[in-house]
Short mmCIF file of C-alpha atoms in Angstrom, two decimals:
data_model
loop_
_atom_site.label_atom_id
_atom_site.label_comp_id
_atom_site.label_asym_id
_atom_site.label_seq_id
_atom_site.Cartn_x
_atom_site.Cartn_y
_atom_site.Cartn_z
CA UNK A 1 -12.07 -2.49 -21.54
CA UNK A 2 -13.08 -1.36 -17.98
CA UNK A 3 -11.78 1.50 -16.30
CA UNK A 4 -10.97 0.56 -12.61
CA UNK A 5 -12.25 4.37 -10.82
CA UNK A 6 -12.51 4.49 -7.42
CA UNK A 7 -9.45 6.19 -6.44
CA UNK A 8 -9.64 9.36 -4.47
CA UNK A 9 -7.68 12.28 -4.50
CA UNK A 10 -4.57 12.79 -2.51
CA UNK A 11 -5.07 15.03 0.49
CA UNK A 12 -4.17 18.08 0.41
CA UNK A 13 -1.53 19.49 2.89
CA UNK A 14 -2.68 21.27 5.95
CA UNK A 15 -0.28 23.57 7.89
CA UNK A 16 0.08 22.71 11.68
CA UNK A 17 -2.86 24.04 14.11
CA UNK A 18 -0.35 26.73 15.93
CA UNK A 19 1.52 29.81 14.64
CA UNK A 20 5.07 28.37 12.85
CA UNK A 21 7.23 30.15 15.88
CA UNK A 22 5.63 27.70 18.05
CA UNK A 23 5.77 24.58 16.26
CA UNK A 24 8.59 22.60 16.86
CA UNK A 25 11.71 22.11 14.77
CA UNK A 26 10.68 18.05 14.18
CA UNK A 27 7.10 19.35 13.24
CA UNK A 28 8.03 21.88 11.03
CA UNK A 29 10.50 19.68 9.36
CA UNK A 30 7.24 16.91 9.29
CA UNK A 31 4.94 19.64 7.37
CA UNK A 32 7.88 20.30 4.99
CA UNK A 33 8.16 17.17 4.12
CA UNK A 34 4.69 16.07 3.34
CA UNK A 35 4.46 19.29 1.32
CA UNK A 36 6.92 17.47 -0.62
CA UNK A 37 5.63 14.21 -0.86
CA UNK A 38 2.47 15.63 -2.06
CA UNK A 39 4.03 17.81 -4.76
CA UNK A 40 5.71 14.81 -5.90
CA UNK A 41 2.41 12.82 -5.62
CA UNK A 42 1.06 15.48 -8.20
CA UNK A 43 3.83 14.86 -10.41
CA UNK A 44 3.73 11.20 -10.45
CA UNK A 45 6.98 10.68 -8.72
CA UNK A 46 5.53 8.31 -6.26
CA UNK A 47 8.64 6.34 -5.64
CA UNK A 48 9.99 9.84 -4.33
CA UNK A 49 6.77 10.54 -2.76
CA UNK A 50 6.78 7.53 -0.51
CA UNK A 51 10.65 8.55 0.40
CA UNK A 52 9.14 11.79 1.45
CA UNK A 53 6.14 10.79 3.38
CA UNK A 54 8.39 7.77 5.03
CA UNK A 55 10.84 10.11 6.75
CA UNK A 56 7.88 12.84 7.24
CA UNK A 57 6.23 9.57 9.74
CA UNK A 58 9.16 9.28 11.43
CA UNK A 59 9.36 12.25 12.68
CA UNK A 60 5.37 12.57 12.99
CA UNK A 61 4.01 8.92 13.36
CA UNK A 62 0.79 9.70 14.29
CA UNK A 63 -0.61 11.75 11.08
CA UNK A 64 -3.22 10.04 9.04
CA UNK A 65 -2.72 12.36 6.26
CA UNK A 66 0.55 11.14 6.04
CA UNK A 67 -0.43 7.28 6.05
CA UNK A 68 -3.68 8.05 3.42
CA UNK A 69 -0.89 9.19 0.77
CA UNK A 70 1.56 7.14 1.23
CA UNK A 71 -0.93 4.55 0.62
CA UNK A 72 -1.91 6.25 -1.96
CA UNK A 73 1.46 6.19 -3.71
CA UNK A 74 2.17 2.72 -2.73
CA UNK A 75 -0.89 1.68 -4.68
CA UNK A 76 -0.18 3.74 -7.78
CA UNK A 77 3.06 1.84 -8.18
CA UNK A 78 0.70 -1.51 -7.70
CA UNK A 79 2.30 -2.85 -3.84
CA UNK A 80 -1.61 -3.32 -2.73
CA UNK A 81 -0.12 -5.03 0.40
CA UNK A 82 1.85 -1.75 1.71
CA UNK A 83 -1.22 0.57 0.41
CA UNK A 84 -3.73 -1.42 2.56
CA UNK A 85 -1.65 -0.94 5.45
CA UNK A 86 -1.13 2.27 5.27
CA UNK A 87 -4.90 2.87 4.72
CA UNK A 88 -5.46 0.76 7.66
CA UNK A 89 -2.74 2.81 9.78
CA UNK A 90 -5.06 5.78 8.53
CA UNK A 91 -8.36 4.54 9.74
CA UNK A 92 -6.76 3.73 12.93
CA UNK A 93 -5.51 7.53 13.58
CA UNK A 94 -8.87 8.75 12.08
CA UNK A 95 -12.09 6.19 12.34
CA UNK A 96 -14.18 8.72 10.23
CA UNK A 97 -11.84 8.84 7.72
CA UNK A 98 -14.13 8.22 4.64
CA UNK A 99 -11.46 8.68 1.95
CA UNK A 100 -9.19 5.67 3.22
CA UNK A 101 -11.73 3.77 3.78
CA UNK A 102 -13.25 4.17 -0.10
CA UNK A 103 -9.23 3.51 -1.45
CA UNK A 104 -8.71 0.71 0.80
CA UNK A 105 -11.98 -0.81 -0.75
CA UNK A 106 -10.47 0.22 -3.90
CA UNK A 107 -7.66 -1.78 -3.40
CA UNK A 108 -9.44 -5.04 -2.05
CA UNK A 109 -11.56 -4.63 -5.17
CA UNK A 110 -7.94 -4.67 -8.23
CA UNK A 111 -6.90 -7.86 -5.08
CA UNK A 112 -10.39 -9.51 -6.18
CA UNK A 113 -11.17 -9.08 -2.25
CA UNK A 114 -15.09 -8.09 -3.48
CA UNK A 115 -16.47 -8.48 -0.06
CA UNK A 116 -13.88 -6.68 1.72
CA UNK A 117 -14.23 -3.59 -1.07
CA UNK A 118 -17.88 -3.50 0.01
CA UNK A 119 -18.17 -3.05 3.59
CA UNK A 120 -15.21 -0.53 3.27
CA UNK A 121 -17.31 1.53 0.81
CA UNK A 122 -20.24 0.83 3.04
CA UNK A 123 -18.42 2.60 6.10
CA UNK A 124 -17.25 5.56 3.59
CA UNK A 125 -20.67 5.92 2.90
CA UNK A 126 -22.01 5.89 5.98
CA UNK A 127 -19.61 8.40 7.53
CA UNK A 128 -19.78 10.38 4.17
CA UNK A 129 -23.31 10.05 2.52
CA UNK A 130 -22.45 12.35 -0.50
CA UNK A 131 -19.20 10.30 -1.12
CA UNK A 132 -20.30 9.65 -5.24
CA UNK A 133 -16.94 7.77 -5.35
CA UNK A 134 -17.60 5.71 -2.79
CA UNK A 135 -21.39 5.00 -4.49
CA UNK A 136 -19.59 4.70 -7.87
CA UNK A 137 -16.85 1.72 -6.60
CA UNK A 138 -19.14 -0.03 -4.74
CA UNK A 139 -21.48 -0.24 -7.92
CA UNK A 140 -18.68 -1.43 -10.04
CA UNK A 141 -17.76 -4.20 -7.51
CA UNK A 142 -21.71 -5.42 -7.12
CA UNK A 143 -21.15 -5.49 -11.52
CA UNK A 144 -18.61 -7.69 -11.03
CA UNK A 145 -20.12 -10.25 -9.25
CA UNK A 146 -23.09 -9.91 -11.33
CA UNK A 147 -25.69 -8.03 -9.27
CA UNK A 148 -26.44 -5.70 -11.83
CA UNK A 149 -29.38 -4.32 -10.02
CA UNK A 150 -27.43 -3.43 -7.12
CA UNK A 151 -24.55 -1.56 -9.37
CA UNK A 152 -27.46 0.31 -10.97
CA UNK A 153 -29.08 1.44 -7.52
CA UNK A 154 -25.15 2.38 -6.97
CA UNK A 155 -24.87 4.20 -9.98
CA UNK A 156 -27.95 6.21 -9.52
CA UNK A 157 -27.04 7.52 -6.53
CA UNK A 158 -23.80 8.85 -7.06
CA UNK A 159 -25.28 10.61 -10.38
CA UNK A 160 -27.72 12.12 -7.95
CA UNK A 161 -24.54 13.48 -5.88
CA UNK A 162 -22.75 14.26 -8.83
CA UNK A 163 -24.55 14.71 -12.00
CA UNK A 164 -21.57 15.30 -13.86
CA UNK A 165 -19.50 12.36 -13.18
CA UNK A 166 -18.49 11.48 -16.80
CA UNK A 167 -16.87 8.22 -15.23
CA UNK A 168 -20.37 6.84 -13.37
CA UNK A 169 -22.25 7.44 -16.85
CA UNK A 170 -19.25 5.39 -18.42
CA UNK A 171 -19.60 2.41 -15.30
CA UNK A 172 -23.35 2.60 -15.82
CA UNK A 173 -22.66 2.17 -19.64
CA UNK A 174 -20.81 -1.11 -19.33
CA UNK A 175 -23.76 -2.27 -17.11
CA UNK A 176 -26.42 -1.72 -19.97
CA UNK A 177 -24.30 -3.41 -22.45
CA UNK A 178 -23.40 -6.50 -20.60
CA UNK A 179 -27.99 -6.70 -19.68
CA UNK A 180 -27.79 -6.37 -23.49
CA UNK A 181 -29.38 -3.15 -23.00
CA UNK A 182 -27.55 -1.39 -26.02
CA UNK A 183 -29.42 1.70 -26.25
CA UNK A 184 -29.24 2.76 -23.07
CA UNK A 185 -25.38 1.79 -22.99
CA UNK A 186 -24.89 4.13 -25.78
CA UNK A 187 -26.85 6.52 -24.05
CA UNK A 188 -24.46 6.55 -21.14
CA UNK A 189 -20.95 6.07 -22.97
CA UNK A 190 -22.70 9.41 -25.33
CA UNK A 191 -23.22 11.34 -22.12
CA UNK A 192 -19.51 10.42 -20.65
CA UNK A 193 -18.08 11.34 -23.47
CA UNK A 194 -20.02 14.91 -23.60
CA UNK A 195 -18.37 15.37 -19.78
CA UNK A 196 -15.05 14.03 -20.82
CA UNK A 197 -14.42 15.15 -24.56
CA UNK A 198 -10.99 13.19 -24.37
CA UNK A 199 -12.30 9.74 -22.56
CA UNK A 200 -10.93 7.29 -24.59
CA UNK A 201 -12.33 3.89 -22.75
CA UNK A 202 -16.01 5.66 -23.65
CA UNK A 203 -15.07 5.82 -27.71
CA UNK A 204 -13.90 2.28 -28.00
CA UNK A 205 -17.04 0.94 -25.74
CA UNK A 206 -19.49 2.68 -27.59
CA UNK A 207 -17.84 1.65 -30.91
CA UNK A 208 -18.12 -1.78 -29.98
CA UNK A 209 -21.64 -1.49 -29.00
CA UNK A 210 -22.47 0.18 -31.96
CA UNK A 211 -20.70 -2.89 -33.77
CA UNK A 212 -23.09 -5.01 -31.79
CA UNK A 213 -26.25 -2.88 -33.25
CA UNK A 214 -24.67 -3.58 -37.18
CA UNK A 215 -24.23 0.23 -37.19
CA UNK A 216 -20.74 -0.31 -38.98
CA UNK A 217 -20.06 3.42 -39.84
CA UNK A 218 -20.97 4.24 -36.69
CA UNK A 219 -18.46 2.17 -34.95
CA UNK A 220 -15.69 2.41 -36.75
CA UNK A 221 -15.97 6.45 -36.25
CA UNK A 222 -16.01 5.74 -32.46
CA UNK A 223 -13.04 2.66 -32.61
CA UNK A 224 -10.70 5.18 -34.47
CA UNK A 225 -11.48 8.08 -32.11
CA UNK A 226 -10.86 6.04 -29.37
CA UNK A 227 -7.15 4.78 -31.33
CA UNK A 228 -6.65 8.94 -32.04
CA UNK A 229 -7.38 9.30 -28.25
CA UNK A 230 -4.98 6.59 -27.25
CA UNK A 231 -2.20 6.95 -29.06
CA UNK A 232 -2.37 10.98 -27.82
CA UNK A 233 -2.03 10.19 -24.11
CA UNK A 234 0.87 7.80 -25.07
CA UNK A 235 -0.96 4.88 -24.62
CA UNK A 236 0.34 2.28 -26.84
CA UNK A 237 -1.03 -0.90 -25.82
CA UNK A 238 -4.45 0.34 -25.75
CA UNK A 239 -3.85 1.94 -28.94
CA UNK A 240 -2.98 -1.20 -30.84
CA UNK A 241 -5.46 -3.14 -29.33
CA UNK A 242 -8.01 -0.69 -30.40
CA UNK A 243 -6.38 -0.95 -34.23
CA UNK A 244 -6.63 -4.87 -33.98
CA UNK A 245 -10.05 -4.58 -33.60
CA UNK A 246 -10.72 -2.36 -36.22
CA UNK A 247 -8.97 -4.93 -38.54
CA UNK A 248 -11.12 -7.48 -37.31
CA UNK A 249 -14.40 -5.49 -37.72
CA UNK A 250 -13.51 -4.59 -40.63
CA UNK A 251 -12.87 -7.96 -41.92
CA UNK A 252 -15.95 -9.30 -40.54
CA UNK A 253 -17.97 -7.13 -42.14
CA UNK A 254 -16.56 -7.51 -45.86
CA UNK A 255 -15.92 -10.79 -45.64
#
C-alpha cells in the first residue's frame, strides 16, 4: 500500500501590489475571488474551487497563482489532463515557479509519465534546492522503476532538508522492504509513525514486514492499528482490506 506524496500545498492568496483604492474594480473582484477559491480549496470543495478560480482568470488571465490551484483542484478530483495544463499555463507566467513544476511531475508520475515526473522535479530542484518534496517525489518515481539507489540518494536528501518528514521515512521504508532490507524498513515505518502518530499506511507496512520477520504478535498489533486508524478517517476500503489480511495471517499462521 503506497502512499502517492508529492503534492504541494495550495498557494496562499496574496493581496494586489497597490493600495485597494487604486486597484481596479476587475482586480479587486479577481483577488476576491481567488480568496474564495482557495477557502474552498481548504475545504475540499474543489469542484467549487475550480468555478471560483475559472471566473477569477477571466477577469485576471495572466496570474500564475491562479493557474497553480486550479491545477491543483483539477488534480484532486483526478482530470490529470486539465491539472497539467494549468501547471503548464503556470510555468509559462512564472519560469521559476518550483511548486508547479514539482505537482506537474506529480501528476506525470499517478499518468505513469516517469520520465516526464523527473526532469520536472529536476527543474523544481534546481530553481528550489531545499524543495524536500520535490527530493521526496523524485525518489519515489526512481523506486518505481527500480533504481533503488537513486530513490535512496533522493530520500536522503530531503531528510537532510527536512528531518521531520514522517512521509520520506515512510517512502524510504517501502524501499528497504522491497531490497529485503527488513530491519531498516521497520526502522523507517517506526520513525514515521513517531512523526505522524495517526499514519495509517506506516501501521499496516510495518505489520506486514513484521509478518515477513515471523514476529506474529508483533504484526498483528501493527495490522489492527492500522484497521483502528482506517476505519477513524472513514476509510473503508482500506479498512477492510487491512481486516482481510489479518484473516489471512491469521490463518496462515494456525493452520
Amino acid at each position: 500500500m503506497t502512499v502517492l506524496t508529492g503534492f504541494s500545498e495550495a498557494v496562499c492568496a496574496q493581496p494586489p501590489i497597490r493600495v485597494v483604492q487604486e486597484a481596479s474594480s476587475e482586480e479587486s473582484k479577481a483577488v476576491q475571488l481567488y480568496n474564495q477559491g482557495v477557502d474552498k480549496l481548504e475545504k475540499g470543495d474543489y469542484a467549487g474551487a475550480i468555478s471560483d478560480f475559472g471566473d477569477a482568470l477571466q477577469l485576471n488571465p495572466e496570474d500564475a497563482d491562479t493557474y497553480y490551484n486550479r491545477g491543483y483542484a483539477y488534480h484532486s478530483l483526478g482530470n490529470y489532463d486539465a491539472a497539467i495544463y494549468d501547471y503548464t499555463q503556470a510555468i509559462e507566467l512564472n519560469p521559476d515557479f518550483s511548486q508547479a513544476y514539482s505537482n506537474r511531475g506529480y501528476t506525470h508520475f499517478v499518468r505513469q509519465d516517469y520520465q516526464k515526473a523527473i526532469a520536472d522535479f529536476t527543474k523544481a530542484i534546481e530553481i528550489e534546492p531545499d524543495n524536500d518534496t520535490a527530493y521526496m517525489s523524485r525518489g519515489q518515481v526512481y523506486d518505481q522503476l527500480g533504481n533503488s539507489e537513486a530513490a535512496l540518494n533522493d530520500y536522503a536528501k530531503a531528510l537532510d532538508i527536512n528531518p521531520d518528514n514522517a512521509r520520506v521515512y515512510y517512502n524510504r521504508g517501502l524501499t528497504h522492504n522491497r531490497l529485503e532490507q527488513y530491519e531498516d524498513a521497520i526502522a523507517d515505518y517506526t520513525k514515521s509513525i513517531e512523526l505522524q502518530s495517526d499514519f495509517a499506511e506506516a501501521y499496516y507496512s510495518r505489520g506486514r514486514t513484521q509478518f515477513s520477520l515471523d514476529n506474529l504478535d508483533a504484526a498483528t498489533a501493527d495490522l489492527q492499528k492500522a484497521a483502528e486508524l482506517f476505519q477513524e478517517q472513514g476509510r473503508s476500503d482500506s479498512y477492510q482490506t487491512v481486516m482481510n489480511e489479518l484473516q489471512v495471517m491469521q490463518g496462515e499462521a494456525n493452520p
